[in-house]
């Protein structure tokens, strides 16, 4: 394959990304006035994710954080410093009442507090970016989904890997049959951390109490379940799992080490595990196929080919990385442009954190009345399946995944 | 028994040693939050990552060819860039995150970076040299980590990045200060002697030295530290250690001092007269921020000569006497 052929191939790959866009959601609101930045409010702005969102939103000329809200005074002050010029609120309803010019709202409160805030924002006529996982109970998921479907505004769920250009590229490889038949999926989320937030108020450590159902299956697993179902366009039918508290015996009751096996139709299984005790090999998803394996790790992706897989001309130019006895072809999102400039190796990784691309997609869908990259049905399904994993671990038995989890799929 | 947590970041190992009950959940949570701050700054300030500020500014510089060379940056980045701008001006260019500019005449120094604090916007010319925050990133990360710990109520702790950047919170129980040794560059043994000992209490220490790696820039092999203004390698000044209130300011001062001191020695027309060289180095004290102190050691006549600078130089104790020195310089030949 010549260099030109390779460019054409990559252009085709890029083109296929458009073809895999999700089903459109109706967005009847007119787009905001051209030229004026979108006025945005961020609710839960002082938490860890809130800080990250404010940092990324600052990069967009088309957006302006006009208001921030946090129930904790110290965090609210920090958020105001970060988003200079933004109005400060401790009560999200007051913010929605007073800030009439807000076009969109980002909800980044604790997961089990999404329902009230997201629904209030939708009822106030705002476009909503709601952090993922979408909610921490089926009741909450159903309520949010109903409100989002009723609303005439965009509802974007923050499963940011869907907007990640490297993940989009790798999906196009998988969908086009590059690794042929997927026979196994493995995903892990490993970090060495207590997962604790400083502070005396137990509510700050909402992830560590089982009653909130915001443990590893939901907070880590939902994102990876979403990637896998998005990649495979298939959904699991049953799950069994196991969990234990092995490392952090500090008064919490949520497990610090969990694993689950999800059964898909026709025998395929996804193995997922997560731990807070060890960081080895971090977070990644592995798609094992009969002609190769795709490994995805946040802003990086690799294709490992089987020896009998056909060689394609563009591989001559590809950047490779060695992992013990394996050699992976590095997946580079903007490879075509970089190859033209002879800077392919400089394209490893992404120019921005994954969150940036998710916010970019949201702003674009609001401004251009385009469908959300990750809509409420996607968010519902990922969270519902993750909650089912949590339930299976708690009951220590295999549970079916049915219409209640896959609603809208 | 203190709590020790660690992280690999910025090409080195960061350690936080915090006094308190190590298994107490609040202390560990605070320590982990501090490590997250370091990890996040590693990502944002690294020159090896596409999503870091140096790469973003390089893209802005490329865009400047078409007229728009500006970038919106976060508060932490704005504060650091402003600090670098001031340090660059104060040091007469001896400290320059765009220090590769000296080795490529087509590139511009950090003085060309325009900073709009209110608009949180940075403007760069198309010819800006690639930025490398180097050790100042370590000092700044330690400052922000220490601030988060202090806000959380931690009063006693020692934080370091690769042992050359240190920030002290309070002092160990029953002591007036943390005592940190500055390694003698003439001793490369497993348990090297100390050149001096530093007393740190709510203060930061930065140790800059030319030994270590060399690199090739513009077809030329350069030492680990070069003068950003003319590319001259630092060879005879072997250590510059600065104690200041904050890690970032001590880092910029120790880097600038290393470079300025080398130039001062070279300006002595080749005479190896330690008392004269010592007097020249004392004139470099104007680089130091208020309430800072420094220790500089230079090589002359086959011996290493330590010199103390600044009105608060008493924080250095047990300073070694001049001693024989025969460690070769980093390779700097073309």
Short mmCIF file of N, CA and C in Angstrom, two decimals, chain A residues 229-384:
data_model
loop_
_atom_site.label_atom_id
_atom_site.label_comp_id
_atom_site.label_asym_id
_atom_site.label_seq_id
_atom_site.Cartn_x
_atom_site.Cartn_y
_atom_site.Cartn_z
N UNK A 229 -20.26 -2.33 25.66
CA UNK A 229 -21.53 -2.47 24.94
C UNK A 229 -21.55 -1.57 23.70
N UNK A 230 -20.91 -0.42 23.81
CA UNK A 230 -20.81 0.49 22.64
C UNK A 230 -19.96 -0.15 21.55
N UNK A 231 -18.86 -0.75 21.93
CA UNK A 231 -17.99 -1.38 20.94
C UNK A 231 -18.67 -2.58 20.28
N UNK A 232 -19.32 -3.40 21.13
CA UNK A 232 -19.88 -4.66 20.60
C UNK A 232 -21.27 -4.48 20.01
N UNK A 233 -21.94 -3.38 20.35
CA UNK A 233 -23.36 -3.21 19.99
C UNK A 233 -24.17 -4.42 20.44
N UNK A 234 -23.78 -4.98 21.55
CA UNK A 234 -24.49 -6.10 22.15
C UNK A 234 -24.59 -5.85 23.66
N UNK A 235 -25.52 -6.51 24.29
CA UNK A 235 -25.73 -6.26 25.71
C UNK A 235 -25.70 -7.56 26.50
N UNK A 236 -25.20 -7.52 27.73
CA UNK A 236 -25.13 -8.76 28.51
C UNK A 236 -26.52 -9.23 28.94
N UNK A 237 -26.60 -10.52 29.20
CA UNK A 237 -27.88 -11.10 29.61
C UNK A 237 -27.86 -11.57 31.06
N UNK A 238 -26.67 -11.76 31.62
CA UNK A 238 -26.58 -12.23 33.02
C UNK A 238 -25.25 -11.80 33.61
N UNK A 239 -25.22 -11.77 34.94
CA UNK A 239 -23.97 -11.39 35.62
C UNK A 239 -23.84 -12.17 36.93
N UNK A 240 -22.61 -12.53 37.23
CA UNK A 240 -22.32 -13.01 38.57
C UNK A 240 -21.03 -12.34 39.02
N UNK A 241 -20.86 -12.24 40.34
CA UNK A 241 -19.67 -11.52 40.78
C UNK A 241 -19.32 -11.80 42.22
N UNK A 242 -18.21 -11.20 42.63
CA UNK A 242 -17.73 -11.41 43.98
C UNK A 242 -17.05 -10.13 44.44
N UNK A 243 -17.17 -9.85 45.71
CA UNK A 243 -16.49 -8.66 46.23
C UNK A 243 -16.02 -8.89 47.65
N UNK A 244 -15.03 -8.13 48.07
CA UNK A 244 -14.51 -8.27 49.43
C UNK A 244 -13.85 -6.97 49.86
N UNK A 245 -13.74 -6.85 51.16
CA UNK A 245 -13.00 -5.73 51.73
C UNK A 245 -11.67 -6.28 52.21
N UNK A 246 -10.64 -6.11 51.43
CA UNK A 246 -9.37 -6.79 51.68
C UNK A 246 -8.26 -5.85 52.16
N UNK A 247 -8.39 -4.58 51.87
CA UNK A 247 -7.26 -3.70 52.14
C UNK A 247 -7.59 -2.53 53.07
N UNK A 248 -8.74 -1.91 52.87
CA UNK A 248 -9.05 -0.68 53.59
C UNK A 248 -10.06 -0.92 54.70
N UNK A 249 -9.60 -1.51 55.79
CA UNK A 249 -10.49 -1.75 56.93
C UNK A 249 -10.51 -0.51 57.81
N UNK A 250 -11.15 0.52 57.31
CA UNK A 250 -11.13 1.81 58.00
C UNK A 250 -12.53 2.30 58.33
N UNK A 251 -13.45 1.36 58.47
CA UNK A 251 -14.81 1.74 58.84
C UNK A 251 -15.78 1.75 57.69
N UNK A 252 -15.32 1.61 56.49
CA UNK A 252 -16.22 1.58 55.33
C UNK A 252 -16.89 0.21 55.24
N UNK A 253 -17.96 0.12 54.47
CA UNK A 253 -18.52 -1.21 54.22
C UNK A 253 -18.59 -1.54 52.73
N UNK A 254 -18.23 -0.60 51.88
CA UNK A 254 -18.19 -0.90 50.44
C UNK A 254 -16.93 -1.71 50.14
N UNK A 255 -17.06 -2.67 49.23
CA UNK A 255 -15.91 -3.51 48.89
C UNK A 255 -14.78 -2.69 48.26
N UNK A 256 -13.54 -3.12 48.54
CA UNK A 256 -12.40 -2.46 47.88
C UNK A 256 -11.83 -3.31 46.75
N UNK A 257 -12.33 -4.53 46.61
CA UNK A 257 -11.85 -5.40 45.54
C UNK A 257 -13.04 -6.20 45.02
N UNK A 258 -13.31 -6.08 43.74
CA UNK A 258 -14.50 -6.74 43.18
C UNK A 258 -14.17 -7.35 41.82
N UNK A 259 -14.94 -8.35 41.45
CA UNK A 259 -14.81 -8.88 40.09
C UNK A 259 -16.17 -9.38 39.65
N UNK A 260 -16.39 -9.41 38.35
CA UNK A 260 -17.68 -9.86 37.83
C UNK A 260 -17.47 -10.48 36.46
N UNK A 261 -18.36 -11.38 36.13
CA UNK A 261 -18.36 -11.99 34.81
C UNK A 261 -19.71 -11.76 34.19
N UNK A 262 -19.71 -11.12 33.02
CA UNK A 262 -20.97 -10.81 32.35
C UNK A 262 -21.12 -11.69 31.13
N UNK A 263 -22.28 -12.36 31.03
CA UNK A 263 -22.53 -13.25 29.89
C UNK A 263 -23.25 -12.49 28.80
N UNK A 264 -22.75 -12.63 27.58
CA UNK A 264 -23.40 -12.04 26.41
C UNK A 264 -24.04 -13.18 25.61
N UNK A 265 -24.98 -12.86 24.74
CA UNK A 265 -25.55 -13.90 23.90
C UNK A 265 -24.43 -14.58 23.11
N UNK A 266 -24.62 -15.78 22.70
CA UNK A 266 -23.70 -16.64 21.94
C UNK A 266 -22.38 -16.92 22.66
N UNK A 267 -22.41 -16.93 23.99
CA UNK A 267 -21.28 -17.48 24.74
C UNK A 267 -20.17 -16.52 25.09
N UNK A 268 -20.15 -15.34 24.51
CA UNK A 268 -19.09 -14.38 24.83
C UNK A 268 -19.23 -13.92 26.28
N UNK A 269 -18.10 -13.77 26.98
CA UNK A 269 -18.14 -13.26 28.35
C UNK A 269 -17.20 -12.08 28.49
N UNK A 270 -17.59 -11.18 29.38
CA UNK A 270 -16.72 -10.06 29.75
C UNK A 270 -16.31 -10.26 31.20
N UNK A 271 -14.99 -10.28 31.41
CA UNK A 271 -14.52 -10.33 32.79
C UNK A 271 -14.11 -8.93 33.20
N UNK A 272 -14.60 -8.49 34.34
CA UNK A 272 -14.27 -7.15 34.84
C UNK A 272 -13.82 -7.24 36.28
N UNK A 273 -12.75 -6.55 36.61
CA UNK A 273 -12.37 -6.49 38.02
C UNK A 273 -11.84 -5.10 38.37
N UNK A 274 -11.93 -4.80 39.64
CA UNK A 274 -11.48 -3.49 40.13
C UNK A 274 -10.96 -3.63 41.54
N UNK A 275 -9.95 -2.85 41.84
CA UNK A 275 -9.42 -2.88 43.21
C UNK A 275 -8.87 -1.50 43.58
N UNK A 276 -8.92 -1.24 44.87
CA UNK A 276 -8.32 -0.02 45.41
C UNK A 276 -7.03 -0.34 46.16
N UNK A 277 -6.54 -1.58 46.00
CA UNK A 277 -5.38 -2.02 46.77
C UNK A 277 -4.10 -2.04 45.96
N UNK A 278 -4.19 -1.98 44.64
CA UNK A 278 -3.02 -2.16 43.79
C UNK A 278 -3.25 -1.42 42.47
N UNK A 279 -2.19 -0.83 41.96
CA UNK A 279 -2.36 -0.01 40.75
C UNK A 279 -1.84 -0.68 39.48
N UNK A 280 -1.44 -1.94 39.57
CA UNK A 280 -0.77 -2.56 38.43
C UNK A 280 -1.64 -2.54 37.16
N UNK A 281 -1.06 -2.01 36.11
CA UNK A 281 -1.69 -1.95 34.78
C UNK A 281 -2.95 -1.08 34.75
N UNK A 282 -3.19 -0.33 35.80
CA UNK A 282 -4.20 0.73 35.79
C UNK A 282 -5.57 0.36 35.25
N UNK A 283 -6.07 1.26 34.41
CA UNK A 283 -7.40 1.06 33.83
C UNK A 283 -7.26 0.72 32.36
N UNK A 284 -7.89 -0.36 31.94
CA UNK A 284 -7.89 -0.66 30.51
C UNK A 284 -9.02 -1.62 30.14
N UNK A 285 -9.27 -1.67 28.85
CA UNK A 285 -10.24 -2.64 28.31
C UNK A 285 -9.52 -3.40 27.21
N UNK A 286 -9.79 -4.70 27.17
CA UNK A 286 -9.09 -5.59 26.23
C UNK A 286 -10.14 -6.36 25.42
N UNK A 287 -10.07 -6.22 24.12
CA UNK A 287 -10.99 -6.95 23.23
C UNK A 287 -10.17 -8.00 22.50
N UNK A 288 -10.44 -9.26 22.82
CA UNK A 288 -9.64 -10.36 22.29
C UNK A 288 -10.39 -10.97 21.11
N UNK A 289 -9.78 -10.91 19.93
CA UNK A 289 -10.43 -11.44 18.73
C UNK A 289 -9.63 -12.56 18.11
N UNK A 290 -10.20 -13.20 17.11
CA UNK A 290 -9.51 -14.34 16.49
C UNK A 290 -8.33 -13.88 15.63
N UNK A 291 -8.25 -12.62 15.28
CA UNK A 291 -7.14 -12.14 14.46
C UNK A 291 -6.31 -11.05 15.15
N UNK A 292 -6.65 -10.75 16.39
CA UNK A 292 -5.88 -9.74 17.10
C UNK A 292 -6.58 -9.29 18.36
N UNK A 293 -5.89 -8.40 19.07
CA UNK A 293 -6.42 -7.90 20.33
C UNK A 293 -6.29 -6.38 20.34
N UNK A 294 -7.33 -5.73 20.81
CA UNK A 294 -7.28 -4.28 20.96
C UNK A 294 -7.24 -3.97 22.46
N UNK A 295 -6.26 -3.17 22.83
CA UNK A 295 -6.18 -2.74 24.24
C UNK A 295 -6.37 -1.23 24.29
N UNK A 296 -7.30 -0.80 25.14
CA UNK A 296 -7.57 0.62 25.29
C UNK A 296 -7.26 1.06 26.72
N UNK A 297 -6.55 2.17 26.85
CA UNK A 297 -6.19 2.64 28.19
C UNK A 297 -6.27 4.16 28.23
N UNK A 298 -7.44 4.68 28.43
CA UNK A 298 -7.74 6.12 28.59
C UNK A 298 -7.39 6.98 27.37
N UNK A 299 -6.14 7.39 27.20
CA UNK A 299 -5.83 8.18 26.00
C UNK A 299 -4.93 7.41 25.05
N UNK A 300 -4.77 6.13 25.33
CA UNK A 300 -3.90 5.31 24.49
C UNK A 300 -4.65 4.06 24.03
N UNK A 301 -4.25 3.57 22.86
CA UNK A 301 -4.84 2.34 22.36
C UNK A 301 -3.83 1.60 21.49
N UNK A 302 -3.89 0.29 21.50
CA UNK A 302 -2.95 -0.52 20.71
C UNK A 302 -3.69 -1.66 20.04
N UNK A 303 -3.16 -2.05 18.90
CA UNK A 303 -3.66 -3.23 18.18
C UNK A 303 -2.55 -4.27 18.17
N UNK A 304 -2.83 -5.42 18.74
CA UNK A 304 -1.87 -6.54 18.73
C UNK A 304 -2.39 -7.57 17.74
N UNK A 305 -1.61 -7.84 16.72
CA UNK A 305 -2.11 -8.74 15.67
C UNK A 305 -1.67 -10.17 15.92
N UNK A 306 -2.52 -11.12 15.56
CA UNK A 306 -2.12 -12.52 15.54
C UNK A 306 -1.19 -12.73 14.35
N UNK A 307 -0.33 -13.75 14.44
CA UNK A 307 0.67 -13.97 13.39
C UNK A 307 0.02 -14.23 12.03
N UNK A 308 -1.17 -14.83 12.03
CA UNK A 308 -1.80 -15.17 10.76
C UNK A 308 -2.76 -14.08 10.27
N UNK A 309 -2.76 -12.95 10.94
CA UNK A 309 -3.63 -11.85 10.49
C UNK A 309 -3.03 -11.22 9.24
N UNK A 310 -3.86 -10.84 8.29
CA UNK A 310 -3.32 -10.21 7.08
C UNK A 310 -2.64 -8.88 7.39
N UNK A 311 -1.57 -8.62 6.67
CA UNK A 311 -0.85 -7.35 6.86
C UNK A 311 -1.42 -6.32 5.90
N UNK A 312 -1.62 -5.11 6.41
CA UNK A 312 -2.12 -4.05 5.55
C UNK A 312 -1.01 -3.03 5.32
N UNK A 313 -1.05 -2.44 4.14
CA UNK A 313 0.05 -1.57 3.72
C UNK A 313 0.37 -0.47 4.70
N UNK A 314 -0.63 0.13 5.32
CA UNK A 314 -0.39 1.27 6.21
C UNK A 314 0.42 0.88 7.44
N UNK A 315 0.48 -0.43 7.73
CA UNK A 315 1.21 -0.85 8.93
C UNK A 315 2.71 -0.53 8.82
N UNK A 316 3.18 -0.40 7.58
CA UNK A 316 4.59 -0.08 7.37
C UNK A 316 4.95 1.22 8.09
N UNK A 317 4.01 2.15 8.08
CA UNK A 317 4.28 3.47 8.65
C UNK A 317 3.89 3.57 10.13
N UNK A 318 3.25 2.53 10.63
CA UNK A 318 2.66 2.64 11.96
C UNK A 318 3.72 2.73 13.05
N UNK A 319 3.34 3.39 14.13
CA UNK A 319 4.21 3.46 15.30
C UNK A 319 3.92 2.24 16.18
N UNK A 320 4.96 1.66 16.74
CA UNK A 320 4.78 0.42 17.52
C UNK A 320 5.37 0.56 18.91
N UNK A 321 4.81 -0.21 19.84
CA UNK A 321 5.37 -0.27 21.19
C UNK A 321 5.51 -1.71 21.62
N UNK A 322 6.59 -1.99 22.36
CA UNK A 322 6.88 -3.35 22.79
C UNK A 322 6.37 -3.54 24.22
N UNK A 323 5.67 -4.64 24.44
CA UNK A 323 5.21 -5.00 25.78
C UNK A 323 5.67 -6.44 26.03
N UNK A 324 6.80 -6.61 26.71
CA UNK A 324 7.37 -7.94 26.94
C UNK A 324 7.47 -8.68 25.61
N UNK A 325 6.69 -9.74 25.41
CA UNK A 325 6.84 -10.50 24.18
C UNK A 325 5.87 -10.06 23.08
N UNK A 326 5.08 -9.03 23.35
CA UNK A 326 4.09 -8.59 22.37
C UNK A 326 4.51 -7.23 21.79
N UNK A 327 4.09 -6.99 20.56
CA UNK A 327 4.32 -5.68 19.97
C UNK A 327 2.99 -5.11 19.51
N UNK A 328 2.67 -3.93 20.00
CA UNK A 328 1.38 -3.32 19.67
C UNK A 328 1.55 -2.19 18.67
N UNK A 329 0.61 -2.11 17.73
CA UNK A 329 0.56 -0.95 16.83
C UNK A 329 -0.20 0.15 17.57
N UNK A 330 0.44 1.30 17.72
CA UNK A 330 -0.20 2.39 18.47
C UNK A 330 -1.31 3.00 17.64
N UNK A 331 -2.47 3.13 18.25
CA UNK A 331 -3.61 3.73 17.54
C UNK A 331 -3.56 5.24 17.73
N UNK A 332 -3.48 5.94 16.64
CA UNK A 332 -3.31 7.40 16.69
C UNK A 332 -4.52 8.06 16.04
N UNK A 333 -5.18 8.92 16.83
CA UNK A 333 -6.47 9.45 16.40
C UNK A 333 -6.39 10.31 15.15
N UNK A 334 -5.43 11.22 15.09
CA UNK A 334 -5.36 12.11 13.94
C UNK A 334 -4.21 11.70 13.03
N UNK A 335 -4.13 10.39 12.77
CA UNK A 335 -2.98 9.84 12.06
C UNK A 335 -2.82 10.41 10.65
N UNK A 336 -3.92 10.62 9.98
CA UNK A 336 -3.82 11.06 8.59
C UNK A 336 -3.08 12.38 8.48
N UNK A 337 -3.51 13.33 9.30
CA UNK A 337 -2.90 14.66 9.26
C UNK A 337 -1.43 14.60 9.70
N UNK A 338 -1.18 13.84 10.76
CA UNK A 338 0.18 13.76 11.28
C UNK A 338 1.10 13.04 10.30
N UNK A 339 0.58 12.02 9.63
CA UNK A 339 1.40 11.29 8.66
C UNK A 339 1.82 12.22 7.52
N UNK A 340 0.90 13.11 7.13
CA UNK A 340 1.21 14.07 6.07
C UNK A 340 2.39 14.94 6.47
N UNK A 341 2.44 15.27 7.77
CA UNK A 341 3.51 16.15 8.26
C UNK A 341 4.74 15.37 8.69
N UNK A 342 4.69 14.04 8.57
CA UNK A 342 5.80 13.21 9.02
C UNK A 342 5.98 13.24 10.52
N UNK A 343 4.87 13.46 11.24
CA UNK A 343 4.96 13.58 12.70
C UNK A 343 4.08 12.53 13.39
N UNK A 344 4.04 11.35 12.82
CA UNK A 344 3.13 10.33 13.35
C UNK A 344 3.40 10.03 14.82
N UNK A 345 4.66 9.92 15.19
CA UNK A 345 4.99 9.56 16.57
C UNK A 345 4.55 10.63 17.56
N UNK A 346 4.52 11.87 17.09
CA UNK A 346 4.09 12.95 17.98
C UNK A 346 2.60 12.88 18.27
N UNK A 347 1.90 12.01 17.57
CA UNK A 347 0.46 11.92 17.74
C UNK A 347 0.03 10.93 18.80
N UNK A 348 0.97 10.32 19.48
CA UNK A 348 0.59 9.33 20.50
C UNK A 348 0.01 10.07 21.70
N UNK A 349 -1.14 9.58 22.15
CA UNK A 349 -1.87 10.29 23.20
C UNK A 349 -2.80 11.31 22.57
N UNK A 350 -3.36 12.19 23.37
CA UNK A 350 -4.31 13.19 22.87
C UNK A 350 -3.89 14.59 23.31
N UNK A 351 -4.20 15.61 22.53
CA UNK A 351 -3.82 16.98 22.92
C UNK A 351 -4.58 17.51 24.13
N UNK A 352 -5.66 16.83 24.51
CA UNK A 352 -6.44 17.27 25.66
C UNK A 352 -6.88 16.06 26.47
N UNK A 353 -7.25 16.27 27.74
CA UNK A 353 -7.77 15.14 28.51
C UNK A 353 -9.10 14.66 27.92
N UNK A 354 -9.48 13.40 28.14
CA UNK A 354 -10.74 12.88 27.56
C UNK A 354 -11.96 13.73 27.92
N UNK A 355 -11.97 14.30 29.11
CA UNK A 355 -13.12 15.12 29.52
C UNK A 355 -13.36 16.27 28.55
N UNK A 356 -12.29 16.83 28.02
CA UNK A 356 -12.40 17.95 27.08
C UNK A 356 -13.28 17.57 25.89
N UNK A 357 -13.05 16.38 25.36
CA UNK A 357 -13.78 15.96 24.15
C UNK A 357 -15.26 15.74 24.44
N UNK A 358 -15.54 15.24 25.66
CA UNK A 358 -16.95 15.05 26.02
C UNK A 358 -17.65 16.40 26.14
N UNK A 359 -16.99 17.37 26.77
CA UNK A 359 -17.59 18.71 26.89
C UNK A 359 -17.71 19.37 25.52
N UNK A 360 -16.72 19.14 24.69
CA UNK A 360 -16.76 19.69 23.33
C UNK A 360 -17.97 19.14 22.57
N UNK A 361 -18.19 17.83 22.69
CA UNK A 361 -19.35 17.22 22.02
C UNK A 361 -20.65 17.82 22.54
N UNK A 362 -20.71 18.01 23.86
CA UNK A 362 -21.92 18.59 24.46
C UNK A 362 -22.18 20.00 23.92
N UNK A 363 -21.14 20.82 23.95
CA UNK A 363 -21.30 22.21 23.49
C UNK A 363 -21.71 22.24 22.01
N UNK A 364 -21.13 21.32 21.27
CA UNK A 364 -21.45 21.26 19.85
C UNK A 364 -22.90 20.83 19.64
N UNK A 365 -23.33 19.85 20.41
CA UNK A 365 -24.71 19.37 20.22
C UNK A 365 -25.70 20.46 20.62
N UNK A 366 -25.34 21.29 21.60
CA UNK A 366 -26.23 22.40 21.98
C UNK A 366 -26.23 23.47 20.89
N UNK A 367 -25.03 23.85 20.46
CA UNK A 367 -24.93 24.96 19.51
C UNK A 367 -25.48 24.60 18.14
N UNK A 368 -25.29 23.35 17.75
CA UNK A 368 -25.67 22.96 16.39
C UNK A 368 -26.92 22.10 16.35
N UNK A 369 -27.55 21.94 17.50
CA UNK A 369 -28.75 21.09 17.58
C UNK A 369 -28.48 19.69 17.06
N UNK A 370 -27.33 19.19 17.41
CA UNK A 370 -26.96 17.83 17.00
C UNK A 370 -27.31 16.86 18.13
N UNK A 371 -27.49 15.58 17.83
CA UNK A 371 -27.78 14.62 18.89
C UNK A 371 -26.61 14.49 19.87
N UNK A 372 -26.94 14.15 21.12
CA UNK A 372 -25.89 13.96 22.12
C UNK A 372 -25.06 12.73 21.75
N UNK A 373 -23.74 12.83 21.91
CA UNK A 373 -22.86 11.69 21.63
C UNK A 373 -23.20 10.52 22.57
N UNK A 374 -23.55 10.86 23.79
CA UNK A 374 -23.96 9.84 24.75
C UNK A 374 -25.27 10.30 25.37
N UNK A 375 -26.35 9.74 24.91
CA UNK A 375 -27.67 10.18 25.34
C UNK A 375 -28.15 9.48 26.59
N UNK A 376 -29.38 9.80 26.98
CA UNK A 376 -29.88 9.29 28.25
C UNK A 376 -30.06 7.77 28.21
N UNK A 377 -30.38 7.22 27.05
CA UNK A 377 -30.55 5.76 26.96
C UNK A 377 -29.23 5.05 27.23
N UNK A 378 -28.16 5.61 26.70
CA UNK A 378 -26.83 5.02 26.93
C UNK A 378 -26.45 5.10 28.41
N UNK A 379 -26.70 6.27 29.00
CA UNK A 379 -26.37 6.46 30.40
C UNK A 379 -27.20 5.57 31.30
N UNK A 380 -28.47 5.45 30.96
CA UNK A 380 -29.38 4.59 31.74
C UNK A 380 -28.85 3.16 31.74
N UNK A 381 -28.57 2.65 30.54
CA UNK A 381 -28.18 1.24 30.39
C UNK A 381 -26.87 0.95 31.14
N UNK A 382 -25.89 1.82 30.98
CA UNK A 382 -24.59 1.56 31.63
C UNK A 382 -24.73 1.53 33.14
N UNK A 383 -25.50 2.49 33.67
CA UNK A 383 -25.66 2.54 35.13
C UNK A 383 -26.50 1.37 35.62
N UNK A 384 -27.54 1.02 34.86
CA UNK A 384 -28.42 -0.08 35.30
C UNK A 384 -27.67 -1.40 35.30
#
